[in-house]
PDB file of C-alpha atoms in Angstrom:
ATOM      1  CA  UNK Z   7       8.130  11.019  32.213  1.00  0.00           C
ATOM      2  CA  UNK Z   8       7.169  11.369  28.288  1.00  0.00           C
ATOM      3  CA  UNK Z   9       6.189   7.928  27.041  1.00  0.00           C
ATOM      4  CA  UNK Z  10       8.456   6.226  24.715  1.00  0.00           C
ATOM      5  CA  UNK Z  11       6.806   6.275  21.144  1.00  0.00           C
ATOM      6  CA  UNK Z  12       5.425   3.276  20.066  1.00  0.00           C
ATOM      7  CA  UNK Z  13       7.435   0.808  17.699  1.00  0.00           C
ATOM      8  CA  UNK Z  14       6.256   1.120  14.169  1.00  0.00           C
ATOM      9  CA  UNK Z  15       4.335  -2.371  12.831  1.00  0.00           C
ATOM     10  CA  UNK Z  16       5.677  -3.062   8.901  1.00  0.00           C
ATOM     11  CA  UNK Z  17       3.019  -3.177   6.398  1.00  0.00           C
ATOM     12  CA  UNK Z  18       2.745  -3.029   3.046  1.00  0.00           C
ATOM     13  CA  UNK Z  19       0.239  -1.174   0.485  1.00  0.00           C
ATOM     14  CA  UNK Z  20       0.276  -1.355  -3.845  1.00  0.00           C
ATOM     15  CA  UNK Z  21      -0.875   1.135  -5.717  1.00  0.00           C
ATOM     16  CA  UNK Z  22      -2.280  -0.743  -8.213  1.00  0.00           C
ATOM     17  CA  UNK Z  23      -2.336   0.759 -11.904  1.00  0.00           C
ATOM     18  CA  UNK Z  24      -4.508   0.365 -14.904  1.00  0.00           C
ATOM     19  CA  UNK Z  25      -4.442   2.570 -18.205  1.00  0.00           C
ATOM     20  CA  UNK Z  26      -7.860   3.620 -20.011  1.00  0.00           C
ATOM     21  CA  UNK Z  27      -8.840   4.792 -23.463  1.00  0.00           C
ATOM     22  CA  UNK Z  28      -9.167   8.070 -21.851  1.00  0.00           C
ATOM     23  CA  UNK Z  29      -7.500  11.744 -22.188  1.00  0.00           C
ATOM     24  CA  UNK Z  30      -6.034  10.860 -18.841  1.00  0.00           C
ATOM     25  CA  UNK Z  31      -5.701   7.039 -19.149  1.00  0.00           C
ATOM     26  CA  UNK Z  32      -3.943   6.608 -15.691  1.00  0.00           C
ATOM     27  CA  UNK Z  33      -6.388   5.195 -13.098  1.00  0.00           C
ATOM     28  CA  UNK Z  34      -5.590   3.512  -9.578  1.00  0.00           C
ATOM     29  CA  UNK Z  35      -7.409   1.249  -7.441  1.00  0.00           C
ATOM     30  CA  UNK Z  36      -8.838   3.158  -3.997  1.00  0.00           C
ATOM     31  CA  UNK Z  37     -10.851   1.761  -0.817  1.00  0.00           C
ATOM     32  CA  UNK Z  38     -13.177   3.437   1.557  1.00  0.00           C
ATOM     33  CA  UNK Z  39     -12.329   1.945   4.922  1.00  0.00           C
ATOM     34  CA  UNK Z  40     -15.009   0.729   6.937  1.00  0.00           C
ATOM     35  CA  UNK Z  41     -15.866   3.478   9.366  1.00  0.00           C
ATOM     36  CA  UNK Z  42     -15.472   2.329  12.735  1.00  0.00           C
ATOM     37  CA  UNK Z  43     -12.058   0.541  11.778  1.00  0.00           C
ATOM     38  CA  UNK Z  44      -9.159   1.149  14.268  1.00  0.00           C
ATOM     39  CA  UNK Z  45      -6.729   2.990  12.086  1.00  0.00           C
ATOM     40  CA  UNK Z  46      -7.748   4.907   9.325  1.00  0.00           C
ATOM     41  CA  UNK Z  47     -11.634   4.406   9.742  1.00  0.00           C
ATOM     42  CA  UNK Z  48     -13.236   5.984   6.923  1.00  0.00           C
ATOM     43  CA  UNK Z  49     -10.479   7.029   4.606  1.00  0.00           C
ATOM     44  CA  UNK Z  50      -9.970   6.541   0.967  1.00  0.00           C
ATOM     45  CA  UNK Z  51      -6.880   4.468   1.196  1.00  0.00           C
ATOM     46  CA  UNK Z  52      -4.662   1.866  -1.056  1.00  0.00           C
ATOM     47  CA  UNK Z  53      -5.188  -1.698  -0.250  1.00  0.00           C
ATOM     48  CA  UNK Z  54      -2.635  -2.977   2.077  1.00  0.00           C
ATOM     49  CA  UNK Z  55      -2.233  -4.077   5.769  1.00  0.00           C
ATOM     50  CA  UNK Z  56       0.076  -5.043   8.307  1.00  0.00           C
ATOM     51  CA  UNK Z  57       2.949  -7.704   8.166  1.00  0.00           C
ATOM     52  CA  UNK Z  58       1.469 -11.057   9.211  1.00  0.00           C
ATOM     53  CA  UNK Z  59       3.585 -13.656  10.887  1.00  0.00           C
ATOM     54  CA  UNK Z  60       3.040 -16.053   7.783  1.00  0.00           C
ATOM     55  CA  UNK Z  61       4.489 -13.755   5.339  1.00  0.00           C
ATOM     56  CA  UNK Z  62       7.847 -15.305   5.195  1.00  0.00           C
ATOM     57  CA  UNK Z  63       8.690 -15.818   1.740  1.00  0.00           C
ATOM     58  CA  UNK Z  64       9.702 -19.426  -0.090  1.00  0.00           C
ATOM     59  CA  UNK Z  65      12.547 -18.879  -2.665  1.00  0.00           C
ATOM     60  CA  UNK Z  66      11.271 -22.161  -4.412  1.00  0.00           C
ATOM     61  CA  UNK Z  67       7.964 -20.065  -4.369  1.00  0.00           C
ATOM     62  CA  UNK Z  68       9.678 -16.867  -5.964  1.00  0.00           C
ATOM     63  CA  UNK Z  69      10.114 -15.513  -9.325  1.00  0.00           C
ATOM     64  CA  UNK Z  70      11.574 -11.684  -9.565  1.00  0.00           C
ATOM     65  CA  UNK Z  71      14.167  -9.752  -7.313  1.00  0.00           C
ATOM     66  CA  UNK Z  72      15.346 -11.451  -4.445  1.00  0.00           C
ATOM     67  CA  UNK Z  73      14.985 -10.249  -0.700  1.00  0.00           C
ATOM     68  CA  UNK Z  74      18.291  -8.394  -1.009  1.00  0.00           C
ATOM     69  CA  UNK Z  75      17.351  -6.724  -3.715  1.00  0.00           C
ATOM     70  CA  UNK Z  76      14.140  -5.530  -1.771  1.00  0.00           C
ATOM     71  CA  UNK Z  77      16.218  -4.665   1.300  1.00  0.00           C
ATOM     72  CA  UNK Z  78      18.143  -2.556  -0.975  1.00  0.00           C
ATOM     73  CA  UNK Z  79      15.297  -0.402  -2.251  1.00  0.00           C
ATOM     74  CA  UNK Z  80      13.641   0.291   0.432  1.00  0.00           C
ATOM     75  CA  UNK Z  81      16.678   0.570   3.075  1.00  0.00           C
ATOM     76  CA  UNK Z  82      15.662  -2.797   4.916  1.00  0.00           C
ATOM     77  CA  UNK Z  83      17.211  -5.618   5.630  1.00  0.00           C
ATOM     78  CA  UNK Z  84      16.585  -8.846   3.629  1.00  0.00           C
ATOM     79  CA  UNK Z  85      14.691 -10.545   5.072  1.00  0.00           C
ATOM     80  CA  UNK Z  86      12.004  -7.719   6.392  1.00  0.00           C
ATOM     81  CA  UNK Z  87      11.658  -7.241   2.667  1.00  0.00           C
ATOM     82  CA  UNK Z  88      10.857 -10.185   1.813  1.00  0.00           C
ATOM     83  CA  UNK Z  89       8.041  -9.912   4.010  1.00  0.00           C
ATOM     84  CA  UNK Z  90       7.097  -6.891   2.909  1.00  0.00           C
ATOM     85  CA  UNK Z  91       6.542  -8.297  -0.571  1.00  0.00           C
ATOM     86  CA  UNK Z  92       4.810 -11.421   0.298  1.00  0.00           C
ATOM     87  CA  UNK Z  93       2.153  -9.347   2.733  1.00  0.00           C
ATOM     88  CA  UNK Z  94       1.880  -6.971  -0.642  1.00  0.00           C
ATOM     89  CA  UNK Z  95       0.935  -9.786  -2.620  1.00  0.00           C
ATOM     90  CA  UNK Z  96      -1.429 -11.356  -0.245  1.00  0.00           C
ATOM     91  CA  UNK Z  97      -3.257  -8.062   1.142  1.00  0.00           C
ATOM     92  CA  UNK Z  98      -3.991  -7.576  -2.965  1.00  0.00           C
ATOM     93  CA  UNK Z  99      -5.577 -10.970  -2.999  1.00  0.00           C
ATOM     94  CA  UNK Z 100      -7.300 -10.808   0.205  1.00  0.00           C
ATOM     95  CA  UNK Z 101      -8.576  -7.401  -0.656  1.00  0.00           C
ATOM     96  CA  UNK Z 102      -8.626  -6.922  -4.199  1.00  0.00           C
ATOM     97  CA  UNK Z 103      -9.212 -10.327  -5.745  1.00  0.00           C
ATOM     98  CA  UNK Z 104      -5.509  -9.864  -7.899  1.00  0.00           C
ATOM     99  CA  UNK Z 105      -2.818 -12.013  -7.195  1.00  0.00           C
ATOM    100  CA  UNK Z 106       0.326 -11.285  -8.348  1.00  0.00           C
ATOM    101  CA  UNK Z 107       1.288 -14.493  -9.619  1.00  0.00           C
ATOM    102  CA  UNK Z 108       1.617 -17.235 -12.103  1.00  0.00           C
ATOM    103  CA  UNK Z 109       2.676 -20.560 -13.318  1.00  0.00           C
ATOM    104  CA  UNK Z 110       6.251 -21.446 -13.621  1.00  0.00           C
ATOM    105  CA  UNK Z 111       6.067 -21.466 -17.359  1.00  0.00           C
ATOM    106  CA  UNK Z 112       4.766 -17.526 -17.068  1.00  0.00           C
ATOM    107  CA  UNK Z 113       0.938 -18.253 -17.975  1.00  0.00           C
ATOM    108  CA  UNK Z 114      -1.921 -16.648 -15.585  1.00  0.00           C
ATOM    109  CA  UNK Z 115      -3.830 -18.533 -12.771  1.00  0.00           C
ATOM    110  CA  UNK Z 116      -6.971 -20.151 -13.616  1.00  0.00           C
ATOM    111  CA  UNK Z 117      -9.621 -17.549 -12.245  1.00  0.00           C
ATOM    112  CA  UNK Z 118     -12.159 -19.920 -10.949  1.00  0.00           C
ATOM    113  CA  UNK Z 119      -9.309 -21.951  -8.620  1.00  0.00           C
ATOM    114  CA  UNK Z 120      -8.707 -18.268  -7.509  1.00  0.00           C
ATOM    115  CA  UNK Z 121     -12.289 -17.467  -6.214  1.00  0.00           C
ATOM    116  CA  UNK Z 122     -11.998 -20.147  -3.366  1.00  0.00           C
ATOM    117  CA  UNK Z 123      -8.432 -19.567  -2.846  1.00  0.00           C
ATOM    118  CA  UNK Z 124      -8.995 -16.254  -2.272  1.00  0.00           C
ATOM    119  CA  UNK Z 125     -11.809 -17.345   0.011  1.00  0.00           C
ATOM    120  CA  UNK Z 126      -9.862 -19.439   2.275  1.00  0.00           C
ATOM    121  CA  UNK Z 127      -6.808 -17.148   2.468  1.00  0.00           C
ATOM    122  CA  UNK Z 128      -9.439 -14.487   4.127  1.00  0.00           C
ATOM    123  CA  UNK Z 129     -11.002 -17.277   6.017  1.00  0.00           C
ATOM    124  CA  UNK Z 130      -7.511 -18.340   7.615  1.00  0.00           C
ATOM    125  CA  UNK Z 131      -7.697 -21.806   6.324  1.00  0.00           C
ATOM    126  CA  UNK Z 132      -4.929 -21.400   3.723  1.00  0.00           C
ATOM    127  CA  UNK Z 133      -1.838 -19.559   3.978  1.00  0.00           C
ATOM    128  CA  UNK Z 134      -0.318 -17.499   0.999  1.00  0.00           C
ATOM    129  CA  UNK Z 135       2.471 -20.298   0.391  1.00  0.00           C
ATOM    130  CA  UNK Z 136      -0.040 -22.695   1.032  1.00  0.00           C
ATOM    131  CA  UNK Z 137      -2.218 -21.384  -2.351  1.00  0.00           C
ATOM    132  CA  UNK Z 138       1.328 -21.151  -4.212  1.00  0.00           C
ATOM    133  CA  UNK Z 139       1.696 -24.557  -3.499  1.00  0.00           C
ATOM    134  CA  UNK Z 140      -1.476 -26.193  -4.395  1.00  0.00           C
ATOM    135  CA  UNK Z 141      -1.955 -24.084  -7.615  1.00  0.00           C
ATOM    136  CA  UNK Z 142       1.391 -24.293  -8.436  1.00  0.00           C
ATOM    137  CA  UNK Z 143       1.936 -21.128  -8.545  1.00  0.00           C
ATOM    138  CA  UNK Z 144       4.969 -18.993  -7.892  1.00  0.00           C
ATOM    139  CA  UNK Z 145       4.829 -15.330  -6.383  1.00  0.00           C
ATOM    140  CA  UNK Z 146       5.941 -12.502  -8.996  1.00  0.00           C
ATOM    141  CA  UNK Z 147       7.958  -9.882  -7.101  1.00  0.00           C
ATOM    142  CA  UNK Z 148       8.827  -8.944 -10.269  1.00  0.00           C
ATOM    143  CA  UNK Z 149       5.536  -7.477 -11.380  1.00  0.00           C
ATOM    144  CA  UNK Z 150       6.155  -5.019  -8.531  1.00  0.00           C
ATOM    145  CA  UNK Z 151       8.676  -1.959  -7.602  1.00  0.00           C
ATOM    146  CA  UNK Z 152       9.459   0.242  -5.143  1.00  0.00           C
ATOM    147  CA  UNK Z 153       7.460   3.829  -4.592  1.00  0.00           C
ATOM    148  CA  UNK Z 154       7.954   5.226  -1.220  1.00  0.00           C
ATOM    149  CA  UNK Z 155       8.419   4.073   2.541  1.00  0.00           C
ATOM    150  CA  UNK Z 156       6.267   5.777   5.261  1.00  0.00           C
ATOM    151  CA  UNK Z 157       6.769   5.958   8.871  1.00  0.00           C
ATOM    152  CA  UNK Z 158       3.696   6.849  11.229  1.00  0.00           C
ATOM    153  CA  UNK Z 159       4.347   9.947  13.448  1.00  0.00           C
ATOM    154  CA  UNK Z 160       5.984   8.865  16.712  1.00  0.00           C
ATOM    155  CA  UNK Z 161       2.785  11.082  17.970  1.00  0.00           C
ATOM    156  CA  UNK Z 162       0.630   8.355  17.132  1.00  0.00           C
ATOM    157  CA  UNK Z 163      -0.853   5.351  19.706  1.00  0.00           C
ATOM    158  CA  UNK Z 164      -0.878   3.110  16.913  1.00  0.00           C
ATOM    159  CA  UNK Z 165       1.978   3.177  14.147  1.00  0.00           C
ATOM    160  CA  UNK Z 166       2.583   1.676  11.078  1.00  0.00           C
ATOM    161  CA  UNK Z 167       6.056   1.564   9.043  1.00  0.00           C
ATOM    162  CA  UNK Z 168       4.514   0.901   5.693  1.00  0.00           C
ATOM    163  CA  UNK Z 169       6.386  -0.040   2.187  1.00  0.00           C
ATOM    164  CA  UNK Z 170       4.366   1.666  -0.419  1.00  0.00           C
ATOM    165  CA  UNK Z 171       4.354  -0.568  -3.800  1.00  0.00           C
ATOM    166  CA  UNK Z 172       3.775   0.129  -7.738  1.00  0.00           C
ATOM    167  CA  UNK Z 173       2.123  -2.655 -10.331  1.00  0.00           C
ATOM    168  CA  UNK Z 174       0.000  -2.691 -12.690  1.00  0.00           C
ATOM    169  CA  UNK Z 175      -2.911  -5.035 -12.911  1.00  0.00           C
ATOM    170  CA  UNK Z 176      -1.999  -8.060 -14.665  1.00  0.00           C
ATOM    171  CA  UNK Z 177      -3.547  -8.680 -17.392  1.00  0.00           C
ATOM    172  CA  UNK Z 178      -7.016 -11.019 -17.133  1.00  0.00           C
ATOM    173  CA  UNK Z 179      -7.725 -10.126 -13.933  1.00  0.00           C
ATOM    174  CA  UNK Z 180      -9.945  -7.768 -11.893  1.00  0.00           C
ATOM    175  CA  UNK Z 181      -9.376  -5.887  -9.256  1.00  0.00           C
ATOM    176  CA  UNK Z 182     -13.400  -5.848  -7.157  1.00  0.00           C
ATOM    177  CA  UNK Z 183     -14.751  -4.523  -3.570  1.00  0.00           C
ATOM    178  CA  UNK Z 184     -15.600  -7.966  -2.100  1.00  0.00           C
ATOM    179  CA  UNK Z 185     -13.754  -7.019   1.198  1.00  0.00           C
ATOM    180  CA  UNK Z 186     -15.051  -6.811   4.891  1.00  0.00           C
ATOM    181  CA  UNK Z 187     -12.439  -3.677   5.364  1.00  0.00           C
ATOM    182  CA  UNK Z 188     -13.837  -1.362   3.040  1.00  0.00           C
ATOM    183  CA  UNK Z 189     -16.950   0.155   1.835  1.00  0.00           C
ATOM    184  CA  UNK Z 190     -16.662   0.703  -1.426  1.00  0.00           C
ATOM    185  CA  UNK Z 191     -13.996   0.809  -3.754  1.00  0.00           C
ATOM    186  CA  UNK Z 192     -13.386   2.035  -7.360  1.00  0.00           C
ATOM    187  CA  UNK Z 193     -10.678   2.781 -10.178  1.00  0.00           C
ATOM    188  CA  UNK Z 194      -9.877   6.833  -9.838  1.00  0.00           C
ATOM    189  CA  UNK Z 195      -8.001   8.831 -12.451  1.00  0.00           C
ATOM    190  CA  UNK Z 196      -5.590  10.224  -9.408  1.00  0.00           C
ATOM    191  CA  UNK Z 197      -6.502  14.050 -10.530  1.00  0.00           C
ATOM    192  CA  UNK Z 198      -9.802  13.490  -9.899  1.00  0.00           C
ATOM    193  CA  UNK Z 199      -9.342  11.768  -6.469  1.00  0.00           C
ATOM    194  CA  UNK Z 200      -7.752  14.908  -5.498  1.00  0.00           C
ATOM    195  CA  UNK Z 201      -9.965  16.818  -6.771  1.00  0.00           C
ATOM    196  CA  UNK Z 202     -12.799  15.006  -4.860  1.00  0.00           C
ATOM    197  CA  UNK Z 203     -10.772  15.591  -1.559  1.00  0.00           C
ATOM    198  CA  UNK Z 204     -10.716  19.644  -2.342  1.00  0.00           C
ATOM    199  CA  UNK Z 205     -13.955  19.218  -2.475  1.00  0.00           C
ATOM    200  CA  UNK Z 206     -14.713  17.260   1.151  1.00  0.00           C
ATOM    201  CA  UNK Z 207     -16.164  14.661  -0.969  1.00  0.00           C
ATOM    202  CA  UNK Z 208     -12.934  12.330   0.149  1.00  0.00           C
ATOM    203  CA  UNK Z 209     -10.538  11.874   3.184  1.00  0.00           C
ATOM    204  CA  UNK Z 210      -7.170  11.099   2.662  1.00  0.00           C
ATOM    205  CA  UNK Z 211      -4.479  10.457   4.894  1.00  0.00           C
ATOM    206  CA  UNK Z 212      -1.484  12.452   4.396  1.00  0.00           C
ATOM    207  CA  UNK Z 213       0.446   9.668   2.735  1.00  0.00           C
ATOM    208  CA  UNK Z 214      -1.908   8.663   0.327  1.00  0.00           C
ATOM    209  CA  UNK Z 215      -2.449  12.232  -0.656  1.00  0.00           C
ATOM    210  CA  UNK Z 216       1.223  12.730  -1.344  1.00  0.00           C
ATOM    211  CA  UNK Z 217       1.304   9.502  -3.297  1.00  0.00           C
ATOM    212  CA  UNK Z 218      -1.642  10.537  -5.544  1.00  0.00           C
ATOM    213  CA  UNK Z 219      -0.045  14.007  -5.998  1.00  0.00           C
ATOM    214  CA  UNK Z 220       3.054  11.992  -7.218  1.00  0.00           C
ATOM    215  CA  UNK Z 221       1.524  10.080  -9.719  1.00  0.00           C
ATOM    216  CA  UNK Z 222      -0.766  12.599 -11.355  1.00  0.00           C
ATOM    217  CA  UNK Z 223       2.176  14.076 -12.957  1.00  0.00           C
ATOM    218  CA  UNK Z 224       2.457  10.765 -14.709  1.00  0.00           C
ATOM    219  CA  UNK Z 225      -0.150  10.400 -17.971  1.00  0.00           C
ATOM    220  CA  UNK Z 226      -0.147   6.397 -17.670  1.00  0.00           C
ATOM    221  CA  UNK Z 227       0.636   3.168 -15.915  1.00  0.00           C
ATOM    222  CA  UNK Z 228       4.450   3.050 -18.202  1.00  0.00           C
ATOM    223  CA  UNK Z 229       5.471   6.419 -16.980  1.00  0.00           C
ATOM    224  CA  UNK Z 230       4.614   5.186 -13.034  1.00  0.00           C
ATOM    225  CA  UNK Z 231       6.683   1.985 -13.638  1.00  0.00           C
ATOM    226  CA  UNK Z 232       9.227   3.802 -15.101  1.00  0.00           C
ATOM    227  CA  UNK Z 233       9.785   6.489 -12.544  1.00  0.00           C
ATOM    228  CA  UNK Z 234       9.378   3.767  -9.724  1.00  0.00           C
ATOM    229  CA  UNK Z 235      12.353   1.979 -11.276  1.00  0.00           C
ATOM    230  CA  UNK Z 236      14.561   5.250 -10.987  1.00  0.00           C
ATOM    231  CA  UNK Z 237      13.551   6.419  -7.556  1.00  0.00           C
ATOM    232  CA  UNK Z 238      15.594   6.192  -4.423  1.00  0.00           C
ATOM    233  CA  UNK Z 239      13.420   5.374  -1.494  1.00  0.00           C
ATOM    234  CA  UNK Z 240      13.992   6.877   2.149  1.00  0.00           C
ATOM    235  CA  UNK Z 241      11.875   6.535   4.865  1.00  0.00           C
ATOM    236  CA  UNK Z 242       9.295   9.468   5.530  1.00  0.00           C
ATOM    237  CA  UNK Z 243       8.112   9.997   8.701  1.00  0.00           C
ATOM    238  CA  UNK Z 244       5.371  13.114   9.120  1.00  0.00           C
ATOM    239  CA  UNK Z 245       5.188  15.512  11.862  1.00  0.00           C
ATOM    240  CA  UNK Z 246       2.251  16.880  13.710  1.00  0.00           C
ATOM    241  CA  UNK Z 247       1.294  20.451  14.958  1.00  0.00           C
ATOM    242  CA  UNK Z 248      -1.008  21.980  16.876  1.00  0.00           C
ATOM    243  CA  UNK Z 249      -2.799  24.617  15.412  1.00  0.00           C
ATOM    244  CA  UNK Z 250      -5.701  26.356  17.937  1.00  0.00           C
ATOM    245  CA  UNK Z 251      -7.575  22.877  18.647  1.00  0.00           C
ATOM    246  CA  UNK Z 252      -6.785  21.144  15.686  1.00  0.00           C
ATOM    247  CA  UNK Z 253      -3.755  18.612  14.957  1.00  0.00           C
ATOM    248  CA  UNK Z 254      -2.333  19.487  11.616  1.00  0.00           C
ATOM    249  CA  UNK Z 255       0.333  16.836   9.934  1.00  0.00           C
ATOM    250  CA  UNK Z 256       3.067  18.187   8.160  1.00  0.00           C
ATOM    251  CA  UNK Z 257       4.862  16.776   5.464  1.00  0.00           C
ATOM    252  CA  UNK Z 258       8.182  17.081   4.154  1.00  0.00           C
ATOM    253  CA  UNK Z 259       8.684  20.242   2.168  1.00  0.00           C
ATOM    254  CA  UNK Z 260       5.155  22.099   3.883  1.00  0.00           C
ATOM    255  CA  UNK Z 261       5.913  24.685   5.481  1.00  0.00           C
ATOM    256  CA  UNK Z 262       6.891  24.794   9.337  1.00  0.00           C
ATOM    257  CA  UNK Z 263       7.980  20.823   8.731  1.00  0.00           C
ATOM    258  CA  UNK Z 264      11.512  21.902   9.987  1.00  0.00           C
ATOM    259  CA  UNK Z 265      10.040  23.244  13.572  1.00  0.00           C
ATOM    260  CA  UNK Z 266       7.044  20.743  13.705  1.00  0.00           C
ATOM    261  CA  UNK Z 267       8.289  18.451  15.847  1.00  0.00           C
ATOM    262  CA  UNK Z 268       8.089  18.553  19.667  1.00  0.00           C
ATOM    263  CA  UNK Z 269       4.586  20.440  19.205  1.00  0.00           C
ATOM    264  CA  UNK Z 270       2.742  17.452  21.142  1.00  0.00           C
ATOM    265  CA  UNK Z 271       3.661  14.793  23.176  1.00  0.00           C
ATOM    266  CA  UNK Z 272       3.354  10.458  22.597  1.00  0.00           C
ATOM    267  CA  UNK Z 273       0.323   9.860  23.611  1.00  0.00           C
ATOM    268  CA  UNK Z 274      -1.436  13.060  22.247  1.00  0.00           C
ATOM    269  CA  UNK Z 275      -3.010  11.648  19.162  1.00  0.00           C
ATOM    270  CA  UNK Z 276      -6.301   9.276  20.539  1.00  0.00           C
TER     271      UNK Z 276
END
């Protein structure tokens, strides 16, 4: 009997934005995943993760769209959203050092209560709401939008359904590489990243090259928060060939994408 694929974890990923006095001023924030990680060792990726249990978001804790709103754009239901937002915001922290957040009254966090913040949200000793709360802080799903929703090929032993996220970096903070998941990680006119992965220099996975495709026809961070705002978001799920020995993945509008499927079985992709 052909296994059943396996159900699709929700995560979430930003693409966070910064402009530079540049002749391209759009840059993004990108990651080098640890190598021997179990999904997606060694790729240049966007920070994000999975959905953790504690990401279940406190409207007393919440400034911006609501849940429904959320459910709406990325064809969800409520409250799946709202954890989708809340693991955005905390995977940025975690990984990035930038949290998407501020006092009531609109002014930023101070940056030295972030550092051990941050520190114990890594640690486990503090949960998201748990730094909301003591900095009195509120989460600002409003400094985010909607990009694109991505669904893991149901090839795949290990599957991700992940919301893919816009913002730009607030202003005053830094977005750094102190993270145990990645290697290195650096700012990256999108052009360039591609041009980098022509090269070998770079591995992408499919998603994240589509994404950086996307937003290099954009010249800067307005434009991508702009076109976020107008997009309609469906799920995407890839397919994957078999060409000679290799597994090729196939996105939506390549070529053979239509006749992909059924190519290899659950199971095949170790």
């Amino acid at each position: 009997m052909t296994p059943e694929p396996v159900v699709p974890r929700p995560a979430a990923t930003v693409l966070l934005l910064r402009d530079t006095p540049a002749e391209r001023p759009l840059q993004v924030f990108l990651q080098r995943r640890v190598a021997g990680m179990a999904f997606a060792g060694g790729m240049t990726v966007f920070p994000g993760g999975g959905v953790d249990a504690a990401d279940t978001p406190d409207p007393v804790l919440w400034e911006g769209p609501d849940p429904s709103w959320w459910g709406e754009r990325f064809e969800a239901d409520a409250e799946a959203a709202g954890r989708l937002v809340h693991a955005a915001v905390r995977e940025v922290f975690e990984e990035c050092g930038v949290l998407l957040a501020a006092r009531p009254d609109g002014s930023a966090p101070d940056p030295m209560i972030l550092v051990q913040a941050r520190a114990d949200l890594v640690a486990h000793r503090r949960t998201l709401r748990d730094v909301l709360v003591e900095t009195g802080l509120v989460l600002r799903a409003d400094l985010l939008d909607a990009w694109s929703r991505w669904i893991t090929p149901e090839e795949s032993p290990r599957r991700y359904d992940t919301a893919f996220f816009v913002a730009a970096v607030p202003h005053g903070q830094q977005a750094d590489a102190h993270t145990t998941e990645a290697v290195e990680a650096a700012w990256w006119h999108p052009a360039e990243a591609l041009e980098r992965w022509k090269a070998g220099e770079m591995e992408l996975m499919a998603p994240t090259f589509r994404t950086l495709q996307e937003i290099a026809e954009h010249p800067d961070t307005a434009s991508v928060l702009a076109a976020a705002a107008a997009r309609t978001v469906r799920p995407v799920i890839p397919r994957v060939k078999r060409e000679g020995d290799e597994v090729v993945v196939v996105l939506p509008g390549d070529e053979g994408f239509e006749v992909a499927a059924g190519h290899l079985r659950p199971g095949d992709l170790r």
